[in-house]
Amino acid sequence: MWGNFQKLLDTVKLSLRLRTERHQLISSNLANVDTPGYRRKDLPFEKIMQSYITQEKSLKTTHPKHFKMKERTLDDLIKSYQPETLGTPNNVSLEEEMASLTENQLLYESTLQSLAKELERLKEIITEGGR
Amino acid sequence: MKIQGLQGKVNLYQETQKKTAPDFQKILLENLKEVDQKEKTAQEAIMALARGEDIDPAEVAQKISSADASMKLLLRIRNKVLEAYQEIMRMQI
């Protein structure tokens, strides 16, 4: 029904979810800045987005009992990028984490705002077009 | 007083009629295509921002605003044209 708009919605939804995930990871890095033996966690945002977009053309399901590819693979992707915690000295740099936190927040907000603008325009077209 | 023939005037009138007005449908379609193109570029920019590509957020905002303004103008013009049409329909000849 939505056509091209559905693709945009899906992409933005996934993007916002990943940004939230990343925000949590960086926050935990900041919280553990003095913990001995803590390894910093992060997920490479662009890599996940790319691999998700390239495998978007997955198998069609014709039966409700068929495996759903997408959900499982996305969770696997997020989990597989978290490095192991080993008994090594911690490698968290406070300034670096703060910088990436701010950058992540900025991009999250701008993505959300652009989506809101797009939806606002759609609503305006629907209401104005009926006059 | 000498009465002049109308022949000259008629020729002049015919000559002005030969200059065809620009095609209204063509203008309309061109502008519609332009608005649609702006909409598509704005959506593409949002997708690029969501994918985390290296794109300036200011550029995305500018594209969205441009598409917004074009769409609003198009809607206003469409409503005006429809109003004029209805006005003409109600006109008593």
mmCIF file with all atom_site columns, C-alpha atoms in Angstrom:
data_model
loop_
_atom_site.group_PDB
_atom_site.id
_atom_site.type_symbol
_atom_site.label_atom_id
_atom_site.label_alt_id
_atom_site.label_comp_id
_atom_site.label_asym_id
_atom_site.label_entity_id
_atom_site.label_seq_id
_atom_site.pdbx_PDB_ins_code
_atom_site.Cartn_x
_atom_site.Cartn_y
_atom_site.Cartn_z
_atom_site.occupancy
_atom_site.B_iso_or_equiv
_atom_site.pdbx_formal_charge
_atom_site.auth_seq_id
_atom_site.auth_comp_id
_atom_site.auth_asym_id
_atom_site.auth_atom_id
_atom_site.pdbx_PDB_model_num
ATOM 1   C CA . MET A 1 1   ? 0.000   0.000   0.000   1.00 0.00 ? 1   MET A CA 1
ATOM 2   C CA . TRP A 1 2   ? 2.715   2.468   0.949   1.00 0.00 ? 2   TRP A CA 1
ATOM 3   C CA . GLY A 1 3   ? 5.141   1.577   -1.814  1.00 0.00 ? 3   GLY A CA 1
ATOM 4   C CA . ASN A 1 4   ? 8.387   3.468   -1.547  1.00 0.00 ? 4   ASN A CA 1
ATOM 5   C CA . PHE A 1 5   ? 7.432   4.946   1.799   1.00 0.00 ? 5   PHE A CA 1
ATOM 6   C CA . GLN A 1 6   ? 7.444   1.523   3.451   1.00 0.00 ? 6   GLN A CA 1
ATOM 7   C CA . LYS A 1 7   ? 11.115  1.029   2.583   1.00 0.00 ? 7   LYS A CA 1
ATOM 8   C CA . LEU A 1 8   ? 11.997  4.374   4.144   1.00 0.00 ? 8   LEU A CA 1
ATOM 9   C CA . LEU A 1 9   ? 10.051  3.503   7.276   1.00 0.00 ? 9   LEU A CA 1
ATOM 10  C CA . ASP A 1 10  ? 11.786  0.147   7.627   1.00 0.00 ? 10  ASP A CA 1
ATOM 11  C CA . THR A 1 11  ? 15.245  1.625   7.155   1.00 0.00 ? 11  THR A CA 1
ATOM 12  C CA . VAL A 1 12  ? 14.651  4.427   9.638   1.00 0.00 ? 12  VAL A CA 1
ATOM 13  C CA . LYS A 1 13  ? 13.146  2.025   12.169  1.00 0.00 ? 13  LYS A CA 1
ATOM 14  C CA . LEU A 1 14  ? 16.157  -0.269  12.040  1.00 0.00 ? 14  LEU A CA 1
ATOM 15  C CA . SER A 1 15  ? 18.508  2.693   12.180  1.00 0.00 ? 15  SER A CA 1
ATOM 16  C CA . LEU A 1 16  ? 16.856  4.103   15.296  1.00 0.00 ? 16  LEU A CA 1
ATOM 17  C CA . ARG A 1 17  ? 16.912  0.705   16.959  1.00 0.00 ? 17  ARG A CA 1
ATOM 18  C CA . LEU A 1 18  ? 20.620  0.291   16.296  1.00 0.00 ? 18  LEU A CA 1
ATOM 19  C CA . ARG A 1 19  ? 21.353  3.791   17.553  1.00 0.00 ? 19  ARG A CA 1
ATOM 20  C CA . THR A 1 20  ? 19.503  3.030   20.790  1.00 0.00 ? 20  THR A CA 1
ATOM 21  C CA . GLU A 1 21  ? 21.477  -0.194  21.164  1.00 0.00 ? 21  GLU A CA 1
ATOM 22  C CA . ARG A 1 22  ? 24.723  1.649   20.584  1.00 0.00 ? 22  ARG A CA 1
ATOM 23  C CA . HIS A 1 23  ? 23.745  4.325   23.093  1.00 0.00 ? 23  HIS A CA 1
ATOM 24  C CA . GLN A 1 24  ? 23.308  1.653   25.742  1.00 0.00 ? 24  GLN A CA 1
ATOM 25  C CA . LEU A 1 25  ? 26.688  0.117   24.968  1.00 0.00 ? 25  LEU A CA 1
ATOM 26  C CA . ILE A 1 26  ? 28.535  3.436   25.116  1.00 0.00 ? 26  ILE A CA 1
ATOM 27  C CA . SER A 1 27  ? 26.751  4.349   28.348  1.00 0.00 ? 27  SER A CA 1
ATOM 28  C CA . SER A 1 28  ? 27.880  1.089   29.890  1.00 0.00 ? 28  SER A CA 1
ATOM 29  C CA . ASN A 1 29  ? 31.418  1.849   28.719  1.00 0.00 ? 29  ASN A CA 1
ATOM 30  C CA . LEU A 1 30  ? 31.248  5.214   30.459  1.00 0.00 ? 30  LEU A CA 1
ATOM 31  C CA . ALA A 1 31  ? 29.854  3.674   33.614  1.00 0.00 ? 31  ALA A CA 1
ATOM 32  C CA . ASN A 1 32  ? 32.687  1.140   33.738  1.00 0.00 ? 32  ASN A CA 1
ATOM 33  C CA . VAL A 1 33  ? 35.467  3.627   33.094  1.00 0.00 ? 33  VAL A CA 1
ATOM 34  C CA . ASP A 1 34  ? 37.208  2.642   36.353  1.00 0.00 ? 34  ASP A CA 1
ATOM 35  C CA . THR A 1 35  ? 36.330  -1.059  36.413  1.00 0.00 ? 35  THR A CA 1
ATOM 36  C CA . PRO A 1 36  ? 39.477  -3.193  36.205  1.00 0.00 ? 36  PRO A CA 1
ATOM 37  C CA . GLY A 1 37  ? 39.440  -5.861  33.534  1.00 0.00 ? 37  GLY A CA 1
ATOM 38  C CA . TYR A 1 38  ? 36.583  -4.258  31.572  1.00 0.00 ? 38  TYR A CA 1
ATOM 39  C CA . ARG A 1 39  ? 36.758  -4.273  27.777  1.00 0.00 ? 39  ARG A CA 1
ATOM 40  C CA . ARG A 1 40  ? 34.950  -1.562  25.842  1.00 0.00 ? 40  ARG A CA 1
ATOM 41  C CA . LYS A 1 41  ? 31.931  -2.655  23.771  1.00 0.00 ? 41  LYS A CA 1
ATOM 42  C CA . ASP A 1 42  ? 30.703  -1.127  20.547  1.00 0.00 ? 42  ASP A CA 1
ATOM 43  C CA . LEU A 1 43  ? 28.871  -2.163  17.416  1.00 0.00 ? 43  LEU A CA 1
ATOM 44  C CA . PRO A 1 44  ? 29.927  -1.013  13.941  1.00 0.00 ? 44  PRO A CA 1
ATOM 45  C CA . PHE A 1 45  ? 26.729  0.710   12.875  1.00 0.00 ? 45  PHE A CA 1
ATOM 46  C CA . GLU A 1 46  ? 27.392  1.051   9.155   1.00 0.00 ? 46  GLU A CA 1
ATOM 47  C CA . LYS A 1 47  ? 28.535  -2.545  8.766   1.00 0.00 ? 47  LYS A CA 1
ATOM 48  C CA . ILE A 1 48  ? 25.320  -3.864  10.296  1.00 0.00 ? 48  ILE A CA 1
ATOM 49  C CA . MET A 1 49  ? 23.162  -1.557  8.177   1.00 0.00 ? 49  MET A CA 1
ATOM 50  C CA . GLN A 1 50  ? 24.989  -2.598  5.011   1.00 0.00 ? 50  GLN A CA 1
ATOM 51  C CA . SER A 1 51  ? 24.719  -6.322  5.686   1.00 0.00 ? 51  SER A CA 1
ATOM 52  C CA . TYR A 1 52  ? 21.056  -5.929  6.593   1.00 0.00 ? 52  TYR A CA 1
ATOM 53  C CA . ILE A 1 53  ? 20.246  -3.970  3.441   1.00 0.00 ? 53  ILE A CA 1
ATOM 54  C CA . THR A 1 54  ? 22.121  -6.355  1.125   1.00 0.00 ? 54  THR A CA 1
ATOM 55  C CA . GLN A 1 55  ? 20.318  -9.404  2.521   1.00 0.00 ? 55  GLN A CA 1
ATOM 56  C CA . GLU A 1 56  ? 16.943  -7.672  2.411   1.00 0.00 ? 56  GLU A CA 1
ATOM 57  C CA . LYS A 1 57  ? 15.912  -9.762  -0.574  1.00 0.00 ? 57  LYS A CA 1
ATOM 58  C CA . SER A 1 58  ? 15.490  -12.882 1.524   1.00 0.00 ? 58  SER A CA 1
ATOM 59  C CA . LEU A 1 59  ? 13.353  -15.934 0.858   1.00 0.00 ? 59  LEU A CA 1
ATOM 60  C CA . LYS A 1 60  ? 9.627   -15.526 0.609   1.00 0.00 ? 60  LYS A CA 1
ATOM 61  C CA . THR A 1 61  ? 7.620   -17.387 3.206   1.00 0.00 ? 61  THR A CA 1
ATOM 62  C CA . THR A 1 62  ? 4.563   -19.176 1.892   1.00 0.00 ? 62  THR A CA 1
ATOM 63  C CA . HIS A 1 63  ? 3.655   -20.917 5.115   1.00 0.00 ? 63  HIS A CA 1
ATOM 64  C CA . PRO A 1 64  ? 3.373   -19.509 8.643   1.00 0.00 ? 64  PRO A CA 1
ATOM 65  C CA . LYS A 1 65  ? 5.611   -22.282 9.993   1.00 0.00 ? 65  LYS A CA 1
ATOM 66  C CA . HIS A 1 66  ? 8.506   -21.331 7.749   1.00 0.00 ? 66  HIS A CA 1
ATOM 67  C CA . PHE A 1 67  ? 11.520  -19.758 9.362   1.00 0.00 ? 67  PHE A CA 1
ATOM 68  C CA . LYS A 1 68  ? 11.492  -15.993 9.531   1.00 0.00 ? 68  LYS A CA 1
ATOM 69  C CA . MET A 1 69  ? 14.927  -14.880 8.429   1.00 0.00 ? 69  MET A CA 1
ATOM 70  C CA . LYS A 1 70  ? 15.008  -11.243 9.377   1.00 0.00 ? 70  LYS A CA 1
ATOM 71  C CA . GLU A 1 71  ? 14.409  -11.037 13.133  1.00 0.00 ? 71  GLU A CA 1
ATOM 72  C CA . ARG A 1 72  ? 16.814  -13.833 13.985  1.00 0.00 ? 72  ARG A CA 1
ATOM 73  C CA . THR A 1 73  ? 19.623  -12.578 11.787  1.00 0.00 ? 73  THR A CA 1
ATOM 74  C CA . LEU A 1 74  ? 19.364  -9.031  13.117  1.00 0.00 ? 74  LEU A CA 1
ATOM 75  C CA . ASP A 1 75  ? 19.707  -10.196 16.704  1.00 0.00 ? 75  ASP A CA 1
ATOM 76  C CA . ASP A 1 76  ? 22.573  -12.457 15.675  1.00 0.00 ? 76  ASP A CA 1
ATOM 77  C CA . LEU A 1 77  ? 24.287  -9.520  14.002  1.00 0.00 ? 77  LEU A CA 1
ATOM 78  C CA . ILE A 1 78  ? 23.994  -7.348  17.088  1.00 0.00 ? 78  ILE A CA 1
ATOM 79  C CA . LYS A 1 79  ? 25.257  -10.121 19.357  1.00 0.00 ? 79  LYS A CA 1
ATOM 80  C CA . SER A 1 80  ? 28.089  -11.207 17.098  1.00 0.00 ? 80  SER A CA 1
ATOM 81  C CA . TYR A 1 81  ? 29.668  -7.769  17.138  1.00 0.00 ? 81  TYR A CA 1
ATOM 82  C CA . GLN A 1 82  ? 30.044  -7.638  20.905  1.00 0.00 ? 82  GLN A CA 1
ATOM 83  C CA . PRO A 1 83  ? 33.634  -8.580  21.749  1.00 0.00 ? 83  PRO A CA 1
ATOM 84  C CA . GLU A 1 84  ? 34.507  -11.077 24.440  1.00 0.00 ? 84  GLU A CA 1
ATOM 85  C CA . THR A 1 85  ? 35.351  -9.810  27.903  1.00 0.00 ? 85  THR A CA 1
ATOM 86  C CA . LEU A 1 86  ? 38.728  -11.175 28.889  1.00 0.00 ? 86  LEU A CA 1
ATOM 87  C CA . GLY A 1 87  ? 40.824  -10.670 31.979  1.00 0.00 ? 87  GLY A CA 1
ATOM 88  C CA . THR A 1 88  ? 42.857  -7.864  30.477  1.00 0.00 ? 88  THR A CA 1
ATOM 89  C CA . PRO A 1 89  ? 43.274  -4.280  31.705  1.00 0.00 ? 89  PRO A CA 1
ATOM 90  C CA . ASN A 1 90  ? 40.436  -2.062  30.603  1.00 0.00 ? 90  ASN A CA 1
ATOM 91  C CA . ASN A 1 91  ? 40.748  0.036   27.463  1.00 0.00 ? 91  ASN A CA 1
ATOM 92  C CA . VAL A 1 92  ? 38.078  2.698   27.911  1.00 0.00 ? 92  VAL A CA 1
ATOM 93  C CA . SER A 1 93  ? 39.086  6.232   27.016  1.00 0.00 ? 93  SER A CA 1
ATOM 94  C CA . LEU A 1 94  ? 36.719  8.740   28.602  1.00 0.00 ? 94  LEU A CA 1
ATOM 95  C CA . GLU A 1 95  ? 36.980  11.466  25.949  1.00 0.00 ? 95  GLU A CA 1
ATOM 96  C CA . GLU A 1 96  ? 36.554  9.057   23.080  1.00 0.00 ? 96  GLU A CA 1
ATOM 97  C CA . GLU A 1 97  ? 33.439  7.544   24.610  1.00 0.00 ? 97  GLU A CA 1
ATOM 98  C CA . MET A 1 98  ? 31.962  10.987  25.290  1.00 0.00 ? 98  MET A CA 1
ATOM 99  C CA . ALA A 1 99  ? 32.603  12.025  21.701  1.00 0.00 ? 99  ALA A CA 1
ATOM 100 C CA . SER A 1 100 ? 31.001  8.933   20.216  1.00 0.00 ? 100 SER A CA 1
ATOM 101 C CA . LEU A 1 101 ? 28.062  9.265   22.612  1.00 0.00 ? 101 LEU A CA 1
ATOM 102 C CA . THR A 1 102 ? 27.415  12.832  21.470  1.00 0.00 ? 102 THR A CA 1
ATOM 103 C CA . GLU A 1 103 ? 27.769  11.900  17.814  1.00 0.00 ? 103 GLU A CA 1
ATOM 104 C CA . ASN A 1 104 ? 25.377  9.011   18.193  1.00 0.00 ? 104 ASN A CA 1
ATOM 105 C CA . GLN A 1 105 ? 22.840  11.194  19.947  1.00 0.00 ? 105 GLN A CA 1
ATOM 106 C CA . LEU A 1 106 ? 23.043  13.876  17.264  1.00 0.00 ? 106 LEU A CA 1
ATOM 107 C CA . LEU A 1 107 ? 22.510  11.397  14.457  1.00 0.00 ? 107 LEU A CA 1
ATOM 108 C CA . TYR A 1 108 ? 19.638  9.748   16.318  1.00 0.00 ? 108 TYR A CA 1
ATOM 109 C CA . GLU A 1 109 ? 17.860  13.051  16.772  1.00 0.00 ? 109 GLU A CA 1
ATOM 110 C CA . SER A 1 110 ? 18.389  14.175  13.188  1.00 0.00 ? 110 SER A CA 1
ATOM 111 C CA . THR A 1 111 ? 17.084  10.878  11.823  1.00 0.00 ? 111 THR A CA 1
ATOM 112 C CA . LEU A 1 112 ? 14.043  11.073  14.036  1.00 0.00 ? 112 LEU A CA 1
ATOM 113 C CA . GLN A 1 113 ? 13.369  14.686  13.084  1.00 0.00 ? 113 GLN A CA 1
ATOM 114 C CA . SER A 1 114 ? 13.632  13.968  9.374   1.00 0.00 ? 114 SER A CA 1
ATOM 115 C CA . LEU A 1 115 ? 11.178  11.097  9.737   1.00 0.00 ? 115 LEU A CA 1
ATOM 116 C CA . ALA A 1 116 ? 8.807   13.346  11.671  1.00 0.00 ? 116 ALA A CA 1
ATOM 117 C CA . LYS A 1 117 ? 8.987   15.979  8.925   1.00 0.00 ? 117 LYS A CA 1
ATOM 118 C CA . GLU A 1 118 ? 8.272   13.374  6.271   1.00 0.00 ? 118 GLU A CA 1
ATOM 119 C CA . LEU A 1 119 ? 5.227   12.109  8.145   1.00 0.00 ? 119 LEU A CA 1
ATOM 120 C CA . GLU A 1 120 ? 4.027   15.664  8.695   1.00 0.00 ? 120 GLU A CA 1
ATOM 121 C CA . ARG A 1 121 ? 4.169   16.310  4.967   1.00 0.00 ? 121 ARG A CA 1
ATOM 122 C CA . LEU A 1 122 ? 2.266   13.122  4.266   1.00 0.00 ? 122 LEU A CA 1
ATOM 123 C CA . LYS A 1 123 ? -0.424  14.155  6.716   1.00 0.00 ? 123 LYS A CA 1
ATOM 124 C CA . GLU A 1 124 ? -0.661  17.576  5.145   1.00 0.00 ? 124 GLU A CA 1
ATOM 125 C CA . ILE A 1 125 ? -1.070  16.080  1.693   1.00 0.00 ? 125 ILE A CA 1
ATOM 126 C CA . ILE A 1 126 ? -3.870  13.875  2.969   1.00 0.00 ? 126 ILE A CA 1
ATOM 127 C CA . THR A 1 127 ? -5.754  16.690  4.699   1.00 0.00 ? 127 THR A CA 1
ATOM 128 C CA . GLU A 1 128 ? -5.180  19.437  2.098   1.00 0.00 ? 128 GLU A CA 1
ATOM 129 C CA . GLY A 1 129 ? -5.928  17.177  -0.835  1.00 0.00 ? 129 GLY A CA 1
ATOM 130 C CA . GLY A 1 130 ? -9.473  16.575  0.318   1.00 0.00 ? 130 GLY A CA 1
ATOM 131 C CA . ARG A 1 131 ? -10.482 20.182  0.021   1.00 0.00 ? 131 ARG A CA 1
ATOM 132 C CA . MET B 2 1   ? -15.303 60.955  -43.567 1.00 0.00 ? 1   MET B CA 1
ATOM 133 C CA . LYS B 2 2   ? -14.017 57.896  -45.295 1.00 0.00 ? 2   LYS B CA 1
ATOM 134 C CA . ILE B 2 3   ? -14.945 54.540  -43.987 1.00 0.00 ? 3   ILE B CA 1
ATOM 135 C CA . GLN B 2 4   ? -11.972 52.235  -43.781 1.00 0.00 ? 4   GLN B CA 1
ATOM 136 C CA . GLY B 2 5   ? -12.169 48.614  -44.594 1.00 0.00 ? 5   GLY B CA 1
ATOM 137 C CA . LEU B 2 6   ? -11.712 46.114  -41.832 1.00 0.00 ? 6   LEU B CA 1
ATOM 138 C CA . GLN B 2 7   ? -9.355  43.934  -43.866 1.00 0.00 ? 7   GLN B CA 1
ATOM 139 C CA . GLY B 2 8   ? -6.215  45.178  -42.177 1.00 0.00 ? 8   GLY B CA 1
ATOM 140 C CA . LYS B 2 9   ? -7.634  44.563  -38.739 1.00 0.00 ? 9   LYS B CA 1
ATOM 141 C CA . VAL B 2 10  ? -8.725  41.061  -39.689 1.00 0.00 ? 10  VAL B CA 1
ATOM 142 C CA . ASN B 2 11  ? -5.252  40.214  -40.950 1.00 0.00 ? 11  ASN B CA 1
ATOM 143 C CA . LEU B 2 12  ? -3.717  41.545  -37.754 1.00 0.00 ? 12  LEU B CA 1
ATOM 144 C CA . TYR B 2 13  ? -6.133  39.465  -35.712 1.00 0.00 ? 13  TYR B CA 1
ATOM 145 C CA . GLN B 2 14  ? -5.289  36.333  -37.663 1.00 0.00 ? 14  GLN B CA 1
ATOM 146 C CA . GLU B 2 15  ? -1.581  36.938  -37.217 1.00 0.00 ? 15  GLU B CA 1
ATOM 147 C CA . THR B 2 16  ? -1.925  37.233  -33.450 1.00 0.00 ? 16  THR B CA 1
ATOM 148 C CA . GLN B 2 17  ? -3.932  34.038  -33.391 1.00 0.00 ? 17  GLN B CA 1
ATOM 149 C CA . LYS B 2 18  ? -1.108  32.175  -35.126 1.00 0.00 ? 18  LYS B CA 1
ATOM 150 C CA . LYS B 2 19  ? 1.188   32.647  -32.111 1.00 0.00 ? 19  LYS B CA 1
ATOM 151 C CA . THR B 2 20  ? 0.193   29.589  -30.144 1.00 0.00 ? 20  THR B CA 1
ATOM 152 C CA . ALA B 2 21  ? 0.098   29.875  -26.384 1.00 0.00 ? 21  ALA B CA 1
ATOM 153 C CA . PRO B 2 22  ? 2.477   27.572  -24.457 1.00 0.00 ? 22  PRO B CA 1
ATOM 154 C CA . ASP B 2 23  ? 0.909   24.196  -23.776 1.00 0.00 ? 23  ASP B CA 1
ATOM 155 C CA . PHE B 2 24  ? -0.747  24.314  -20.361 1.00 0.00 ? 24  PHE B CA 1
ATOM 156 C CA . GLN B 2 25  ? -0.598  20.560  -19.921 1.00 0.00 ? 25  GLN B CA 1
ATOM 157 C CA . LYS B 2 26  ? 3.130   20.539  -20.620 1.00 0.00 ? 26  LYS B CA 1
ATOM 158 C CA . ILE B 2 27  ? 3.808   23.213  -18.000 1.00 0.00 ? 27  ILE B CA 1
ATOM 159 C CA . LEU B 2 28  ? 1.717   21.368  -15.451 1.00 0.00 ? 28  LEU B CA 1
ATOM 160 C CA . LEU B 2 29  ? 3.425   18.038  -16.080 1.00 0.00 ? 29  LEU B CA 1
ATOM 161 C CA . GLU B 2 30  ? 6.905   19.552  -15.944 1.00 0.00 ? 30  GLU B CA 1
ATOM 162 C CA . ASN B 2 31  ? 6.222   21.163  -12.603 1.00 0.00 ? 31  ASN B CA 1
ATOM 163 C CA . LEU B 2 32  ? 4.647   17.998  -11.246 1.00 0.00 ? 32  LEU B CA 1
ATOM 164 C CA . LYS B 2 33  ? 7.729   16.036  -12.272 1.00 0.00 ? 33  LYS B CA 1
ATOM 165 C CA . GLU B 2 34  ? 9.942   18.590  -10.565 1.00 0.00 ? 34  GLU B CA 1
ATOM 166 C CA . VAL B 2 35  ? 8.012   18.315  -7.289  1.00 0.00 ? 35  VAL B CA 1
ATOM 167 C CA . ASP B 2 36  ? 8.106   14.528  -7.481  1.00 0.00 ? 36  ASP B CA 1
ATOM 168 C CA . GLN B 2 37  ? 11.841  14.589  -8.109  1.00 0.00 ? 37  GLN B CA 1
ATOM 169 C CA . LYS B 2 38  ? 12.397  16.809  -5.097  1.00 0.00 ? 38  LYS B CA 1
ATOM 170 C CA . GLU B 2 39  ? 10.356  14.451  -2.969  1.00 0.00 ? 39  GLU B CA 1
ATOM 171 C CA . LYS B 2 40  ? 12.439  11.504  -4.163  1.00 0.00 ? 40  LYS B CA 1
ATOM 172 C CA . THR B 2 41  ? 15.737  13.239  -3.450  1.00 0.00 ? 41  THR B CA 1
ATOM 173 C CA . ALA B 2 42  ? 14.547  14.147  0.048   1.00 0.00 ? 42  ALA B CA 1
ATOM 174 C CA . GLN B 2 43  ? 13.594  10.543  0.754   1.00 0.00 ? 43  GLN B CA 1
ATOM 175 C CA . GLU B 2 44  ? 16.916  9.343   -0.616  1.00 0.00 ? 44  GLU B CA 1
ATOM 176 C CA . ALA B 2 45  ? 18.744  11.765  1.669   1.00 0.00 ? 45  ALA B CA 1
ATOM 177 C CA . ILE B 2 46  ? 16.815  10.514  4.700   1.00 0.00 ? 46  ILE B CA 1
ATOM 178 C CA . MET B 2 47  ? 17.662  6.926   3.775   1.00 0.00 ? 47  MET B CA 1
ATOM 179 C CA . ALA B 2 48  ? 21.329  7.830   3.462   1.00 0.00 ? 48  ALA B CA 1
ATOM 180 C CA . LEU B 2 49  ? 21.247  9.489   6.877   1.00 0.00 ? 49  LEU B CA 1
ATOM 181 C CA . ALA B 2 50  ? 19.552  6.446   8.403   1.00 0.00 ? 50  ALA B CA 1
ATOM 182 C CA . ARG B 2 51  ? 22.107  4.085   6.859   1.00 0.00 ? 51  ARG B CA 1
ATOM 183 C CA . GLY B 2 52  ? 24.854  6.063   8.536   1.00 0.00 ? 52  GLY B CA 1
ATOM 184 C CA . GLU B 2 53  ? 26.497  7.205   5.331   1.00 0.00 ? 53  GLU B CA 1
ATOM 185 C CA . ASP B 2 54  ? 28.720  10.247  5.388   1.00 0.00 ? 54  ASP B CA 1
ATOM 186 C CA . ILE B 2 55  ? 26.147  12.924  4.648   1.00 0.00 ? 55  ILE B CA 1
ATOM 187 C CA . ASP B 2 56  ? 25.756  16.378  6.094   1.00 0.00 ? 56  ASP B CA 1
ATOM 188 C CA . PRO B 2 57  ? 22.597  16.651  8.233   1.00 0.00 ? 57  PRO B CA 1
ATOM 189 C CA . ALA B 2 58  ? 22.220  20.267  7.102   1.00 0.00 ? 58  ALA B CA 1
ATOM 190 C CA . GLU B 2 59  ? 22.028  19.072  3.504   1.00 0.00 ? 59  GLU B CA 1
ATOM 191 C CA . VAL B 2 60  ? 19.303  16.610  4.434   1.00 0.00 ? 60  VAL B CA 1
ATOM 192 C CA . ALA B 2 61  ? 17.371  19.351  6.213   1.00 0.00 ? 61  ALA B CA 1
ATOM 193 C CA . GLN B 2 62  ? 17.705  21.628  3.189   1.00 0.00 ? 62  GLN B CA 1
ATOM 194 C CA . LYS B 2 63  ? 16.403  18.944  0.832   1.00 0.00 ? 63  LYS B CA 1
ATOM 195 C CA . ILE B 2 64  ? 13.462  18.214  3.098   1.00 0.00 ? 64  ILE B CA 1
ATOM 196 C CA . SER B 2 65  ? 12.566  21.911  3.359   1.00 0.00 ? 65  SER B CA 1
ATOM 197 C CA . SER B 2 66  ? 12.806  22.316  -0.401  1.00 0.00 ? 66  SER B CA 1
ATOM 198 C CA . ALA B 2 67  ? 10.499  19.369  -1.019  1.00 0.00 ? 67  ALA B CA 1
ATOM 199 C CA . ASP B 2 68  ? 8.154   20.701  1.651   1.00 0.00 ? 68  ASP B CA 1
ATOM 200 C CA . ALA B 2 69  ? 7.871   24.149  0.085   1.00 0.00 ? 69  ALA B CA 1
ATOM 201 C CA . SER B 2 70  ? 7.349   22.737  -3.404  1.00 0.00 ? 70  SER B CA 1
ATOM 202 C CA . MET B 2 71  ? 4.634   20.415  -2.200  1.00 0.00 ? 71  MET B CA 1
ATOM 203 C CA . LYS B 2 72  ? 2.843   23.193  -0.322  1.00 0.00 ? 72  LYS B CA 1
ATOM 204 C CA . LEU B 2 73  ? 2.939   25.470  -3.357  1.00 0.00 ? 73  LEU B CA 1
ATOM 205 C CA . LEU B 2 74  ? 1.607   22.706  -5.575  1.00 0.00 ? 74  LEU B CA 1
ATOM 206 C CA . LEU B 2 75  ? -1.261  22.026  -3.199  1.00 0.00 ? 75  LEU B CA 1
ATOM 207 C CA . ARG B 2 76  ? -2.186  25.707  -2.951  1.00 0.00 ? 76  ARG B CA 1
ATOM 208 C CA . ILE B 2 77  ? -2.173  26.126  -6.714  1.00 0.00 ? 77  ILE B CA 1
ATOM 209 C CA . ARG B 2 78  ? -4.260  22.998  -7.171  1.00 0.00 ? 78  ARG B CA 1
ATOM 210 C CA . ASN B 2 79  ? -6.840  24.233  -4.675  1.00 0.00 ? 79  ASN B CA 1
ATOM 211 C CA . LYS B 2 80  ? -6.986  27.633  -6.366  1.00 0.00 ? 80  LYS B CA 1
ATOM 212 C CA . VAL B 2 81  ? -7.493  26.060  -9.773  1.00 0.00 ? 81  VAL B CA 1
ATOM 213 C CA . LEU B 2 82  ? -10.274 23.863  -8.467  1.00 0.00 ? 82  LEU B CA 1
ATOM 214 C CA . GLU B 2 83  ? -11.941 26.867  -6.834  1.00 0.00 ? 83  GLU B CA 1
ATOM 215 C CA . ALA B 2 84  ? -11.797 28.779  -10.093 1.00 0.00 ? 84  ALA B CA 1
ATOM 216 C CA . TYR B 2 85  ? -13.262 25.837  -11.956 1.00 0.00 ? 85  TYR B CA 1
ATOM 217 C CA . GLN B 2 86  ? -16.159 25.586  -9.530  1.00 0.00 ? 86  GLN B CA 1
ATOM 218 C CA . GLU B 2 87  ? -16.705 29.329  -9.807  1.00 0.00 ? 87  GLU B CA 1
ATOM 219 C CA . ILE B 2 88  ? -16.976 29.028  -13.554 1.00 0.00 ? 88  ILE B CA 1
ATOM 220 C CA . MET B 2 89  ? -19.310 26.069  -13.207 1.00 0.00 ? 89  MET B CA 1
ATOM 221 C CA . ARG B 2 90  ? -21.671 28.106  -11.049 1.00 0.00 ? 90  ARG B CA 1
ATOM 222 C CA . MET B 2 91  ? -21.625 31.022  -13.467 1.00 0.00 ? 91  MET B CA 1
ATOM 223 C CA . GLN B 2 92  ? -24.945 31.780  -15.160 1.00 0.00 ? 92  GLN B CA 1
ATOM 224 C CA . ILE B 2 93  ? -24.696 32.536  -18.826 1.00 0.00 ? 93  ILE B CA 1
#
